[in-house]
Tab-separated table of C-alpha atoms and ligand atoms in Angstrom:
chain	number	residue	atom	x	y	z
M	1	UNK	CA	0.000	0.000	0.000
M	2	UNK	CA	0.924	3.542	-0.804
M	3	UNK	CA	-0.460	6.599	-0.026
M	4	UNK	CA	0.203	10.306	-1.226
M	5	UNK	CA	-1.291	13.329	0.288
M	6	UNK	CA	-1.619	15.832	-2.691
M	7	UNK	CA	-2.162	19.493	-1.438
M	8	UNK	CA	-4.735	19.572	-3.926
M	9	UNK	CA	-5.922	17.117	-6.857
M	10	UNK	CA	-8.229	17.109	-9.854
M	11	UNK	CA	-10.914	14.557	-9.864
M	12	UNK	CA	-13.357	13.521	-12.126
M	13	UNK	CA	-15.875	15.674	-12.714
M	14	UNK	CA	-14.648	18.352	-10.533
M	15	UNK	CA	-14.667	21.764	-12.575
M	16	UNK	CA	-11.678	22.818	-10.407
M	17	UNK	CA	-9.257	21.171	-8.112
M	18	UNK	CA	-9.876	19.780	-4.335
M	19	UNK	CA	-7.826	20.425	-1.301
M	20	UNK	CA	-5.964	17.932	0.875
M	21	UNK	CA	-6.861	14.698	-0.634
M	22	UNK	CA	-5.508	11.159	0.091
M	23	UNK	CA	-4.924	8.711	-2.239
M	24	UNK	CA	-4.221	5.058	-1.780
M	25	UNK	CA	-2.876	2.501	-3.877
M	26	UNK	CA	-1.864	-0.996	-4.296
M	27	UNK	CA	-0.425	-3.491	-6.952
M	28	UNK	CA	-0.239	-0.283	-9.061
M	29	UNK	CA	-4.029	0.468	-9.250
M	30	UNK	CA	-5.284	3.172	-7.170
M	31	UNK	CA	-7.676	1.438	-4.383
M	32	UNK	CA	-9.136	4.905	-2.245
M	33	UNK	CA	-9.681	8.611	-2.776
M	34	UNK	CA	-10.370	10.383	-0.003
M	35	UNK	CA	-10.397	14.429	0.354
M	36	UNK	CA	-9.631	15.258	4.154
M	37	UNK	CA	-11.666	18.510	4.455
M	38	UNK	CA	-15.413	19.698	3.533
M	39	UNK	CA	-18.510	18.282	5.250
M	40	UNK	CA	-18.493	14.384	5.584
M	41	UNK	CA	-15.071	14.406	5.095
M	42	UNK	CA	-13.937	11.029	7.137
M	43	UNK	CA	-11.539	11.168	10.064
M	44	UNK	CA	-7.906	9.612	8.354
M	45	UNK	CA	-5.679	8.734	11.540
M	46	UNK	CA	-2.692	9.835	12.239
M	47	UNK	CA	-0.314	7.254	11.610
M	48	UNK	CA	-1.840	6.871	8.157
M	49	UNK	CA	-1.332	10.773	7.174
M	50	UNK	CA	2.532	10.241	8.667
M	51	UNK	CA	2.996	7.638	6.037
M	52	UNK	CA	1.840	9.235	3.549
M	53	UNK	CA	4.252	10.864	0.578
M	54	UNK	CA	3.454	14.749	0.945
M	55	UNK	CA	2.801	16.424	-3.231
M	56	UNK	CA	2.748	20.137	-2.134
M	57	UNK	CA	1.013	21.587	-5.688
M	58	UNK	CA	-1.584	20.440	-7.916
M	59	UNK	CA	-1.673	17.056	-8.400
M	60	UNK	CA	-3.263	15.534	-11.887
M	61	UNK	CA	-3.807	12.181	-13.569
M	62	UNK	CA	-1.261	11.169	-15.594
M	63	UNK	CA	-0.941	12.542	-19.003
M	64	UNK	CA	-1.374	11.069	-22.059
M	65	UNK	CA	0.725	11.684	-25.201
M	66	UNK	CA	-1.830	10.409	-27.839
M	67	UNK	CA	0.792	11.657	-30.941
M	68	UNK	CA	4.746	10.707	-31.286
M	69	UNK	CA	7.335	10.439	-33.575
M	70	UNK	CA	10.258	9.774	-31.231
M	71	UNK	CA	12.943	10.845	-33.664
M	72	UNK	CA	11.475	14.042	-34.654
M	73	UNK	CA	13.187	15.457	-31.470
M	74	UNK	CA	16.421	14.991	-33.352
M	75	UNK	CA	15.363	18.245	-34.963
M	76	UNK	CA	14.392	20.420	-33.110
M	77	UNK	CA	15.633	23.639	-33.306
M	78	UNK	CA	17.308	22.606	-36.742
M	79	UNK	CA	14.607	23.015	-39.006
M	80	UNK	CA	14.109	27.313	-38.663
M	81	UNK	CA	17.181	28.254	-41.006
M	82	UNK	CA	15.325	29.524	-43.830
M	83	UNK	CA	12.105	30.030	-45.463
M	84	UNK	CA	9.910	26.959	-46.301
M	85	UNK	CA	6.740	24.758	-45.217
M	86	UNK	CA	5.689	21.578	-44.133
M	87	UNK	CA	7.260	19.969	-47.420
M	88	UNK	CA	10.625	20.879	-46.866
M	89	UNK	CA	10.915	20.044	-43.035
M	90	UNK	CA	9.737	16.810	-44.091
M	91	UNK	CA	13.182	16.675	-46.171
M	92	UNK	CA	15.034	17.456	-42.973
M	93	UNK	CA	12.714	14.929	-41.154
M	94	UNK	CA	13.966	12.417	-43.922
M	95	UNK	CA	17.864	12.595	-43.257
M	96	UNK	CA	17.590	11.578	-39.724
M	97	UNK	CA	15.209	8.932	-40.795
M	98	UNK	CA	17.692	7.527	-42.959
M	99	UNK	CA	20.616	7.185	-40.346
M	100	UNK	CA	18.491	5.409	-37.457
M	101	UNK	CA	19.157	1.936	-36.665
M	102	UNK	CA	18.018	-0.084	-33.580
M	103	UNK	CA	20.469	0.814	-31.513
M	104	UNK	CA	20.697	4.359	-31.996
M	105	UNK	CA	16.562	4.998	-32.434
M	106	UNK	CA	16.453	3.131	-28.803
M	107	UNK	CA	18.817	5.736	-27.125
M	108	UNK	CA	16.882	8.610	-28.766
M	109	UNK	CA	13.419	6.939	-27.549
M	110	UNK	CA	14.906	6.392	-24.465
M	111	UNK	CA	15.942	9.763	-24.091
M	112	UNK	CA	12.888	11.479	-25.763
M	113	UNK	CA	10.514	9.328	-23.563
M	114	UNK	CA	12.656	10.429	-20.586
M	115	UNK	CA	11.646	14.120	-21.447
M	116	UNK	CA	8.043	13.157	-21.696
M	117	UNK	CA	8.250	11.574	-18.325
M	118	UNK	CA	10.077	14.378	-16.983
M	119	UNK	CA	6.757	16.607	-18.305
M	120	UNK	CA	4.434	14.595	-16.819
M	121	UNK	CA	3.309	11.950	-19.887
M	122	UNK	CA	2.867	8.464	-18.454
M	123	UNK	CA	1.780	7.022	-21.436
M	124	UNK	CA	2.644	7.840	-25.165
M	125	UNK	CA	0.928	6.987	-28.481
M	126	UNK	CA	4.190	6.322	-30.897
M	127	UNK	CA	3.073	6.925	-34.447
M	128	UNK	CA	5.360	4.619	-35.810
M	129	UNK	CA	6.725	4.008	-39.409
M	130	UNK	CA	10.413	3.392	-39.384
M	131	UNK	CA	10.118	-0.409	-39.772
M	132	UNK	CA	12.697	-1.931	-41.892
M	133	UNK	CA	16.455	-1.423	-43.170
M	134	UNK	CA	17.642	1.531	-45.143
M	135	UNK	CA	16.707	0.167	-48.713
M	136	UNK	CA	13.569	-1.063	-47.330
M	137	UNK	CA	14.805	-5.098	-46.590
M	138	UNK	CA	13.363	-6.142	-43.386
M	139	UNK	CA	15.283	-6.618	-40.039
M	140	UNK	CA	16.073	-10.505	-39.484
M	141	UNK	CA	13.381	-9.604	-36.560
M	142	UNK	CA	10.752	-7.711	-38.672
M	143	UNK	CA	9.318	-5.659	-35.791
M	144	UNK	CA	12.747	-4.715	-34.322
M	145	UNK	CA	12.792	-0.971	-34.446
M	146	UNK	CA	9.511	-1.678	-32.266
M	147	UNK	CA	10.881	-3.395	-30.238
M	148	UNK	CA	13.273	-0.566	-29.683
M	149	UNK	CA	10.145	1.651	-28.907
M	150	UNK	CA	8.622	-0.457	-26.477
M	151	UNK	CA	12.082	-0.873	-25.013
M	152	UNK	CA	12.785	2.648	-24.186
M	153	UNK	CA	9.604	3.475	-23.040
M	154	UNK	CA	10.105	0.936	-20.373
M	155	UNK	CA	13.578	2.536	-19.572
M	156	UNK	CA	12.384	5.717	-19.532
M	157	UNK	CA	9.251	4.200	-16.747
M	158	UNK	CA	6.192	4.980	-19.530
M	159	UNK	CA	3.885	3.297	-20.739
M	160	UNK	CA	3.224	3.161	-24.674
M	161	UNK	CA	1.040	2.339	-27.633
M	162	UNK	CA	2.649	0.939	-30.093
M	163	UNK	CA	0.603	2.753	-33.263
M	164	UNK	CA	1.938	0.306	-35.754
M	165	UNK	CA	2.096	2.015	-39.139
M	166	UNK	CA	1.072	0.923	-42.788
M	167	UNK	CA	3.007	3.651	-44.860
M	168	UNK	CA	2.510	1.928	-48.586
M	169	UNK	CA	2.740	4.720	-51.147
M	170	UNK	CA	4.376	8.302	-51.641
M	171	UNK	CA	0.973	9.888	-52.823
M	172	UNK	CA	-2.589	9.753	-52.826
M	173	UNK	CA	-2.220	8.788	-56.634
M	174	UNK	CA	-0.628	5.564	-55.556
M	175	UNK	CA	3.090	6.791	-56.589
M	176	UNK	CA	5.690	3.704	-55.091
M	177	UNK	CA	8.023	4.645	-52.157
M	178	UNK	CA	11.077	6.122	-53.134
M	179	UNK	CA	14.659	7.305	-51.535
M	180	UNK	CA	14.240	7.446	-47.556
M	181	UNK	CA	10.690	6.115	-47.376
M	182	UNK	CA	11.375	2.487	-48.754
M	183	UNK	CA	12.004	1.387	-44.933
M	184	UNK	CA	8.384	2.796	-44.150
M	185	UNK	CA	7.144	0.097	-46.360
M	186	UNK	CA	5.669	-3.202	-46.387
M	187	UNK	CA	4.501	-3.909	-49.445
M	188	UNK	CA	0.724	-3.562	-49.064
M	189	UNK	CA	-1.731	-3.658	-46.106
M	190	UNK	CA	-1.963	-7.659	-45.746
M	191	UNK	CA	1.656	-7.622	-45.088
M	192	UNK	CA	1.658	-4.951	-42.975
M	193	UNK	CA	-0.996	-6.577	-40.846
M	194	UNK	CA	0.926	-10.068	-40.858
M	195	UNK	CA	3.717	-8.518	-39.483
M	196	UNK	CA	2.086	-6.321	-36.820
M	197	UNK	CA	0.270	-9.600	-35.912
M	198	UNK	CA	4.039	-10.874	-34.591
M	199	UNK	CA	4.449	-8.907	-32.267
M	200	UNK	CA	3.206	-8.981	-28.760
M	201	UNK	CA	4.654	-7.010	-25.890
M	202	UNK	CA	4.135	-6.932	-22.243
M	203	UNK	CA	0.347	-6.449	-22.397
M	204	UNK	CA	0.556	-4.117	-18.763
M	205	UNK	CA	3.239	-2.036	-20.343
M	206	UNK	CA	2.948	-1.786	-24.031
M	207	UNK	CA	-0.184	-2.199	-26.499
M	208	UNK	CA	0.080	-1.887	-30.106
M	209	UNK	CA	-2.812	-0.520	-32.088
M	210	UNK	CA	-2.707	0.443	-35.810
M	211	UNK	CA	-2.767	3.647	-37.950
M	212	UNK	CA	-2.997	4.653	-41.566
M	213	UNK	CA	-0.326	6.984	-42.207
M	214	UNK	CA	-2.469	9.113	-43.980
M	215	UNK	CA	-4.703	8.996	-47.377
M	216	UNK	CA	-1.439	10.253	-49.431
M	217	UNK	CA	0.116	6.414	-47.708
M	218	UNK	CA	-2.645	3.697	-48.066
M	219	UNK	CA	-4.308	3.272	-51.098
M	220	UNK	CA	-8.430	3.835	-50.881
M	221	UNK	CA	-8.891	-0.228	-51.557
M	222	UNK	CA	-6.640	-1.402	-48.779
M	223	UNK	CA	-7.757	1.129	-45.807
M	224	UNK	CA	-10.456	-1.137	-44.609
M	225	UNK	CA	-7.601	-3.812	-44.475
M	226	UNK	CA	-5.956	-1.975	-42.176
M	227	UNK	CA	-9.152	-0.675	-40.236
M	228	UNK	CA	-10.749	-4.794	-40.323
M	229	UNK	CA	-7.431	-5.271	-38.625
M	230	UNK	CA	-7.614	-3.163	-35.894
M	231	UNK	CA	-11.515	-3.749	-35.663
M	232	UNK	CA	-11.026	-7.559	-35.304
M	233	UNK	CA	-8.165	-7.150	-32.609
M	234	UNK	CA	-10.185	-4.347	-30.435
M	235	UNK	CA	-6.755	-1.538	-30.879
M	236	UNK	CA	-7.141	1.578	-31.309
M	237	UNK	CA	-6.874	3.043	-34.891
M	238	UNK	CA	-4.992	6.460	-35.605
M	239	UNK	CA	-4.588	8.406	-38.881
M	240	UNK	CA	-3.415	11.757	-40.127
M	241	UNK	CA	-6.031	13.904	-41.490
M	242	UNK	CA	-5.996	16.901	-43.659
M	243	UNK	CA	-2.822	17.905	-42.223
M	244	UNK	CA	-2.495	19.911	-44.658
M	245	UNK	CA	-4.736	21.853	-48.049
M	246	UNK	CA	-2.256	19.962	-50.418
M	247	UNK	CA	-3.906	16.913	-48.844
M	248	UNK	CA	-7.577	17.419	-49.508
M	249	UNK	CA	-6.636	18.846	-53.115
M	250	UNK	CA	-4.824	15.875	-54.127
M	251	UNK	CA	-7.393	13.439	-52.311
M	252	UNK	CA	-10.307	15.510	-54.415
M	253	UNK	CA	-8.676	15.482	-57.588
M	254	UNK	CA	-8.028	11.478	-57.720
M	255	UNK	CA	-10.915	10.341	-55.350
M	256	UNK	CA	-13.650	13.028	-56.199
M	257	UNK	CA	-13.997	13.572	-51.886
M	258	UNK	CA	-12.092	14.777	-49.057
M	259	UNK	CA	-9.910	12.483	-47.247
M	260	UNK	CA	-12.510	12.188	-44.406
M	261	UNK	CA	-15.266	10.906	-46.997
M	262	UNK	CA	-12.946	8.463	-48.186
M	263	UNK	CA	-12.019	7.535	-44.835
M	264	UNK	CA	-16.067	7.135	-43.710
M	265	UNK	CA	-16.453	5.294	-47.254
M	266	UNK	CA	-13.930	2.520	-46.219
M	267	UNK	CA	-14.729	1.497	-42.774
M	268	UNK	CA	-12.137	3.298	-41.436
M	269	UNK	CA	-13.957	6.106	-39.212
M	270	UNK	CA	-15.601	5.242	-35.579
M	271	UNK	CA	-15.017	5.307	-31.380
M	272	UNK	CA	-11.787	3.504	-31.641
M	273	UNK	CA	-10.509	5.737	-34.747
M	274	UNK	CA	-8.544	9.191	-33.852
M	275	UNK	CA	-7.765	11.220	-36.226
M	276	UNK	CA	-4.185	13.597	-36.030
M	277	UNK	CA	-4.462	17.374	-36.854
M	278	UNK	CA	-8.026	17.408	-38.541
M	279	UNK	CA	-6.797	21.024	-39.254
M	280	UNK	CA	-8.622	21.697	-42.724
M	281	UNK	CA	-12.064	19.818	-42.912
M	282	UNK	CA	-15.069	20.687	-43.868
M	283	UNK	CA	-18.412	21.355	-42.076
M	284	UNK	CA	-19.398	18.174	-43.982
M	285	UNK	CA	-16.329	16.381	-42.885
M	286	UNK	CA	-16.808	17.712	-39.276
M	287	UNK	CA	-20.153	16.252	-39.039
M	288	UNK	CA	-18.806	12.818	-40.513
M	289	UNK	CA	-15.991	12.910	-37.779
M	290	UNK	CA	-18.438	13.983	-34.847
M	291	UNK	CA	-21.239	11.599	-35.842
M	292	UNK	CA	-19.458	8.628	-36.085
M	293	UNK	CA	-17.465	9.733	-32.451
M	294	UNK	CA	-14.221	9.453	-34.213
M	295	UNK	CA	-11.902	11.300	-31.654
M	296	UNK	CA	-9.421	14.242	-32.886
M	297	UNK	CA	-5.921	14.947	-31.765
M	298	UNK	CA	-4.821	17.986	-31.599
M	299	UNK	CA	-1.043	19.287	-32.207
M	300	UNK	CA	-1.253	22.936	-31.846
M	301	UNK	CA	2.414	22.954	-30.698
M	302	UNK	CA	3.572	21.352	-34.120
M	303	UNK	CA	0.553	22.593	-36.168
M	304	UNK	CA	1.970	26.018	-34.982
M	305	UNK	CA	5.790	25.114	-35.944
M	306	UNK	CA	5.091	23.862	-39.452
M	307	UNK	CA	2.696	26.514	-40.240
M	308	UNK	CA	-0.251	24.259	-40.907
M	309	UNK	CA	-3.294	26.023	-39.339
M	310	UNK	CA	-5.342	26.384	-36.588
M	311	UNK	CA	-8.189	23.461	-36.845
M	312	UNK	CA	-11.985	23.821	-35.936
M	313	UNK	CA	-11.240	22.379	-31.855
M	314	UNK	CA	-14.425	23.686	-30.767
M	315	UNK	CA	-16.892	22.760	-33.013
M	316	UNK	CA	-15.367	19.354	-33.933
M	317	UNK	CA	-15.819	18.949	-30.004
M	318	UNK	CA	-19.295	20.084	-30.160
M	319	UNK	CA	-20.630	17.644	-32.703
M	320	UNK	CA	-18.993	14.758	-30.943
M	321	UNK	CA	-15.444	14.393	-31.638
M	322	UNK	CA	-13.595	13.610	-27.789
M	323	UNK	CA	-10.389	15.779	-28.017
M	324	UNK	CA	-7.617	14.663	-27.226
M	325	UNK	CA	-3.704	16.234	-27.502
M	326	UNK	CA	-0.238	14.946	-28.809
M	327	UNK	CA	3.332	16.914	-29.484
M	328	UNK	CA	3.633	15.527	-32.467
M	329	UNK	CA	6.898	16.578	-33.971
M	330	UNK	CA	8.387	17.293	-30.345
M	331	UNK	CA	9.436	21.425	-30.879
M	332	UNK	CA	8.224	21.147	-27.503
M	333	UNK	CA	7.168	18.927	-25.181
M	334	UNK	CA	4.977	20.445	-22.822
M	335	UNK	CA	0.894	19.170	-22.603
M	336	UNK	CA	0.047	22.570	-20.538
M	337	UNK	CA	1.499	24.411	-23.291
M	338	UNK	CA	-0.853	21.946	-25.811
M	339	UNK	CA	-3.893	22.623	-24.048
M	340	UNK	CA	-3.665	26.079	-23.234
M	341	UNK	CA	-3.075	26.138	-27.021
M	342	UNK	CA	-6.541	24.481	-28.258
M	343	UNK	CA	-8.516	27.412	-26.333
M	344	UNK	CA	-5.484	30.299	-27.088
M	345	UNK	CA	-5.841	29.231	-30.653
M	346	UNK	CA	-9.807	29.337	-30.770
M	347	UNK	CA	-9.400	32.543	-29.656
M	348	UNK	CA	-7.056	33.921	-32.142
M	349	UNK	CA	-9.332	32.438	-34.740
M	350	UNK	CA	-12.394	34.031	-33.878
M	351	UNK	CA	-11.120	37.150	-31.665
M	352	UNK	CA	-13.615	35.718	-28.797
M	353	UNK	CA	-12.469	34.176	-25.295
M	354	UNK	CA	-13.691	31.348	-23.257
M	355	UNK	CA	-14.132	28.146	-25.614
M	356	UNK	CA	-13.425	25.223	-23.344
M	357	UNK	CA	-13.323	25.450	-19.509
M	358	UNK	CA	-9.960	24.334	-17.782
M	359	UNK	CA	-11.697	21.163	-16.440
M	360	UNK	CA	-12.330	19.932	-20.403
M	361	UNK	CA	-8.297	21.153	-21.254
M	362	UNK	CA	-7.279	18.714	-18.189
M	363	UNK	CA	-9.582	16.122	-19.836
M	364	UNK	CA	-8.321	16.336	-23.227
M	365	UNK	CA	-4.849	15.762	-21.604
M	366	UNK	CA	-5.971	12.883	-19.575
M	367	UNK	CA	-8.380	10.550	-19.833
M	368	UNK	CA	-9.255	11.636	-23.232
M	369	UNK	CA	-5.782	10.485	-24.317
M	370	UNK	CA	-5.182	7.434	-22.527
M	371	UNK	CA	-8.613	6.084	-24.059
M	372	UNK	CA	-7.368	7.374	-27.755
M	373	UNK	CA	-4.552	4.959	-26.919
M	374	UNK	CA	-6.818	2.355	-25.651
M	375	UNK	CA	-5.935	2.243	-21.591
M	376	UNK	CA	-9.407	3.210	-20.375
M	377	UNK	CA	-8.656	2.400	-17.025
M	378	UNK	CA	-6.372	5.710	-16.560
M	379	UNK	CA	-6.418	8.917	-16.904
M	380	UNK	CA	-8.245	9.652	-13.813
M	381	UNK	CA	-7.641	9.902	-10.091
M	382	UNK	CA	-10.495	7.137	-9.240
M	383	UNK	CA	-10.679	3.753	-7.457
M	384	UNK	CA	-10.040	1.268	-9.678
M	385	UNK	CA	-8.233	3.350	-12.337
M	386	UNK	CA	-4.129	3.087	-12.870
M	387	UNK	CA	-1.909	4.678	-10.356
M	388	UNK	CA	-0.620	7.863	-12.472
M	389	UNK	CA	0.148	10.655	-10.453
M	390	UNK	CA	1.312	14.425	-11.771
M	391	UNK	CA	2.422	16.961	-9.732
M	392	UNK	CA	3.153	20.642	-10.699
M	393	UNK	CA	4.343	22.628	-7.857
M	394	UNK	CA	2.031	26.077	-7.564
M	395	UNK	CA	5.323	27.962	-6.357
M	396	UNK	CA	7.550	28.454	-9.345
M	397	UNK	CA	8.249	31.927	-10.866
M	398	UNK	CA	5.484	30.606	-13.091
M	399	UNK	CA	2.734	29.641	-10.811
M	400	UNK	CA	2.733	31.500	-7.779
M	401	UNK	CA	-0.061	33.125	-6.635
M	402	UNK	CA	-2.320	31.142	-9.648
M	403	UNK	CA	-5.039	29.591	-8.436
M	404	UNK	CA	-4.800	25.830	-8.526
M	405	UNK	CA	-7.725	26.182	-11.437
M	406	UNK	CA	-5.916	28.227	-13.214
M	407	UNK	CA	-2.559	26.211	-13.460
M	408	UNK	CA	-3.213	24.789	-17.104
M	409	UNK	CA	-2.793	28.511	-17.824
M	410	UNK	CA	0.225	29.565	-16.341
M	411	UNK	CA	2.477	25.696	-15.699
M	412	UNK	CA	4.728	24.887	-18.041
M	413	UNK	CA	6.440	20.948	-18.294
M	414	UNK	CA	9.463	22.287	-16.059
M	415	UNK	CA	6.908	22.886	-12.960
M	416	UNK	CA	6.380	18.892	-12.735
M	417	UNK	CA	7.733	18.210	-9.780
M	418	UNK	CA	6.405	14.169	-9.015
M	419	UNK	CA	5.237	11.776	-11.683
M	420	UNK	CA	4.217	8.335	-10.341
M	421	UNK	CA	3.288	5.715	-12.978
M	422	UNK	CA	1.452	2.496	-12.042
M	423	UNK	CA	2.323	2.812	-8.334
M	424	UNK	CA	5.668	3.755	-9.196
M	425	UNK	CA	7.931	6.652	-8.783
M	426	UNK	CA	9.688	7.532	-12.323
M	427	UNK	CA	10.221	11.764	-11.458
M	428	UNK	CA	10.973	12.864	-7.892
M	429	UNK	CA	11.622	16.597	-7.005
M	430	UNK	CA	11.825	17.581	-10.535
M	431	UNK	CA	14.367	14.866	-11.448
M	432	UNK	CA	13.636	11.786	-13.782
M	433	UNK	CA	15.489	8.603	-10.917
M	434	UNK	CA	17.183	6.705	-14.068
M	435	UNK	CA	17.676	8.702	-17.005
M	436	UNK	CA	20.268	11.700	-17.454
M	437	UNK	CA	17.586	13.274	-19.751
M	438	UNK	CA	19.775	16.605	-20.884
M	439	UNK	CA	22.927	14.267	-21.545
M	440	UNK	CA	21.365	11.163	-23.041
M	441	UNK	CA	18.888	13.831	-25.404
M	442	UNK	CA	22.195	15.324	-26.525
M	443	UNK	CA	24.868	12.264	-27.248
M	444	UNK	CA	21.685	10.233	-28.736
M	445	UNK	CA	20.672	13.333	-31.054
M	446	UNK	CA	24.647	13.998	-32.043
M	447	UNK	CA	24.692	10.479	-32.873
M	448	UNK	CA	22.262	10.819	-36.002
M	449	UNK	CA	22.650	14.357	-36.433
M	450	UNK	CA	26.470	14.625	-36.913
M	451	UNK	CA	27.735	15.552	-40.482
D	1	ZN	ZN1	2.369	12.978	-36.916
């Protein structure tokens, strides 16, 4: 048994936070929540407050990182030297993708994961496309590089899901792989799906679900492939959506529709679908999302960076779409900054305030993710539910005198102070207790970043 005495926590259904609450847990699951003051409140004695780990702060669910690419955050801060769009950061994005191997894309998870920890994600949705060799030959162990993945989120004390990846063409026209995207291949979808099938991790640590890189990457007659796939096997589904105008115009011109028609049209839309960015759809495509309770992540950190656009958050919310949030390309890694971001960027869109109440942000960072990544037993502080604690202290330069409420608003990842993941410890006093995060980041990123 363990028990934590947060100075204030966030529970379900709470628009704001509550003062001195215990919570208990055991065999990594949390087994009592109990706040100490208010009418009813029990009497706790006091040998069981003694032993009790003190979380001065604000103390939160664990956060869920429903969107990753682990080796994007080999370029960060590399890709601002000129002029140029989503296309040609993609050409920088290819160059590291061509130098990773197993070995070197596990110390960069390791490390990457490390920062996420460090920020307060205890459990990340990896995206994941970088299966085979250089020229596109296999690994003697086909599902090596995830492997890797699932490896370094256990070193870095995260959980993950595995979003296994069918990546088939170059465009929505059905162009073949070429250059640094051969290794994203398999061939086509029935390939892809016989070698996600091999592979099985540590069910209580590591899931794998399946994604469609995007309609530019699976061609129209094998999505539902990839969506029966994930159907039959319960996992959660992921896709990139209308990332981009390009996108749409290229999915209209050789499919007559928008990618999120096509999508609908194949089987591929539903609860256990998320789709990435939905930054450009249209009312019609809004409506197909929202009806069919397909969820949306949100980037707004990376969406921001690559100059994509802002996307529809509120209304895509409103007609039924859970939110949920990711950092993407990992130009920062901060979930406060990400949710702050969904309401900042509503109102910079429509030059009105107050779209979503702090209580839906800490949702859309919580429990909203961890179901996007199928773990619907976490996410919240509640009996029953996986032992993920988060605490940001409320006494930084940043967040004194804030109001706990108020905290998504003024914390940034560097005011995590305690992050507790299944029952255990991973980040104590600000400090991840196995990972050198600052050195590992740096030798791991020199290592496929060096001329
Ligand atoms: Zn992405």
């Amino acid at each position: 048994m363990t028990r934590w005495l947060a100075e204030y926590a966030w529970l379900p259904e709470h628009a704001e936070p509550t003062p001195d609450v215990l919570i208990e847990a055991e065999g990594g699951r949390i087994t009592a929540v109990t706040p100490l003051v208010g009418g009813g409140a029990p009497a706790v004695g006091v040998e069981v407050l003694r032993d009790a780990v003190r979380l001065p702060g604000l103390t939160l669910p664990g956060l869920a990182n429903a969107h990753s690419h682990a080796f994007h955050r080999a370029l960060r801060g590399r890709t601002h030297g000129g002029r140029g769009d989503f296309w040609t950061w993609r050409d920088v994005m290819y160059t590291v993708a061509a130098r990773l191997d197993p070995d070197s894309y596990l110390a960069l998870a390791r490390a990457a994961y490390a920062e996420m920890a460090l920020a307060g994600i205890t459990c990340v949705g990896e995206f994941h496309y970088l299966h085979h060799g250089p020229d596109g030959t296999p690994y003697a162990d086909p599902n090596v590089m995830s492997a890797a993945l699932v490896e370094a989120a256990a070193h870095a004390g995260i959980r993950i899901t595995l979003l296994d990846t069918a990546y088939l063409t170059a465009t929505v026209a059905g162009d073949p792989l070429v250059g640094p995207q051969r290794r994203f291949g398999d061939g086509d979808a029935l390939r892809w799906a016989e070698r996600v099938s091999g592979f099985a991790p540590d069910d209580d640590h590591a899931r794998v679900g399946a994604a469609i890189h995007s309609v530019r990457a699976v061609p129209a007659e094998q999505l539902a492939t990839v969506a029966g796939w994930a159907d039959r096997q319960g996992r959660p589904l992921h896709v990139h959506l209308s990332e981009q105008p390009a996108e749409n115009d290229a999915c209209r011109a050789v499919h007559g529709r928008t990618p999120t028609r096509l999508l609908a049209d194949h089987g591929v839309l539903g609860r256990h679908t998320t789709a990435v960015h939905a930054t450009h759809p249209t009312s019609a495509d809004v409506t197909l999302l929202g009806d069919s309770r397909t969820g949306v992540c949100l980037c707004p950190t990376t969406e921001r960076d690559l100059a994509d656009g802002i996307g529809p958050a509120r209304r895509m919310a409103e007609a039924g779409s859970p939110l949920s949030l990711g950092s993407d390309s990992h130009a920062v890694v901060d979930l406060f900054e990400e949710a702050r971001a969904v309401e900042l960027d509503e109102r910079l869109r429509t030059r009105k305030r107050g779209h979503f109440t702090a209580a839906e942000l800490v949702t859309a960072a919580t429990a909203a993710g961890h179901a996007a990544l199928g773990w619907g037993d976490a996410g919240q502080l509640a009996v029953g539910m996986r032992a993920d604690l988060v605490t940001v202290r409320l006494d930084s330069a940043r967040t004194a005198g804030v109001p706990p409420v108020g905290a998504f608003f003024a914390a940034g990842a560097a005011d995590v102070t305690h992050v507790v993941v299944d029952g255990r410890t991973i980040v104590a006093d600000g400090r991840h207790l196995t990972v050198d995060v600052p050195t590992e980041l740096a030798h791991a990123i020199q290592a496929v970043t060096a001329p």
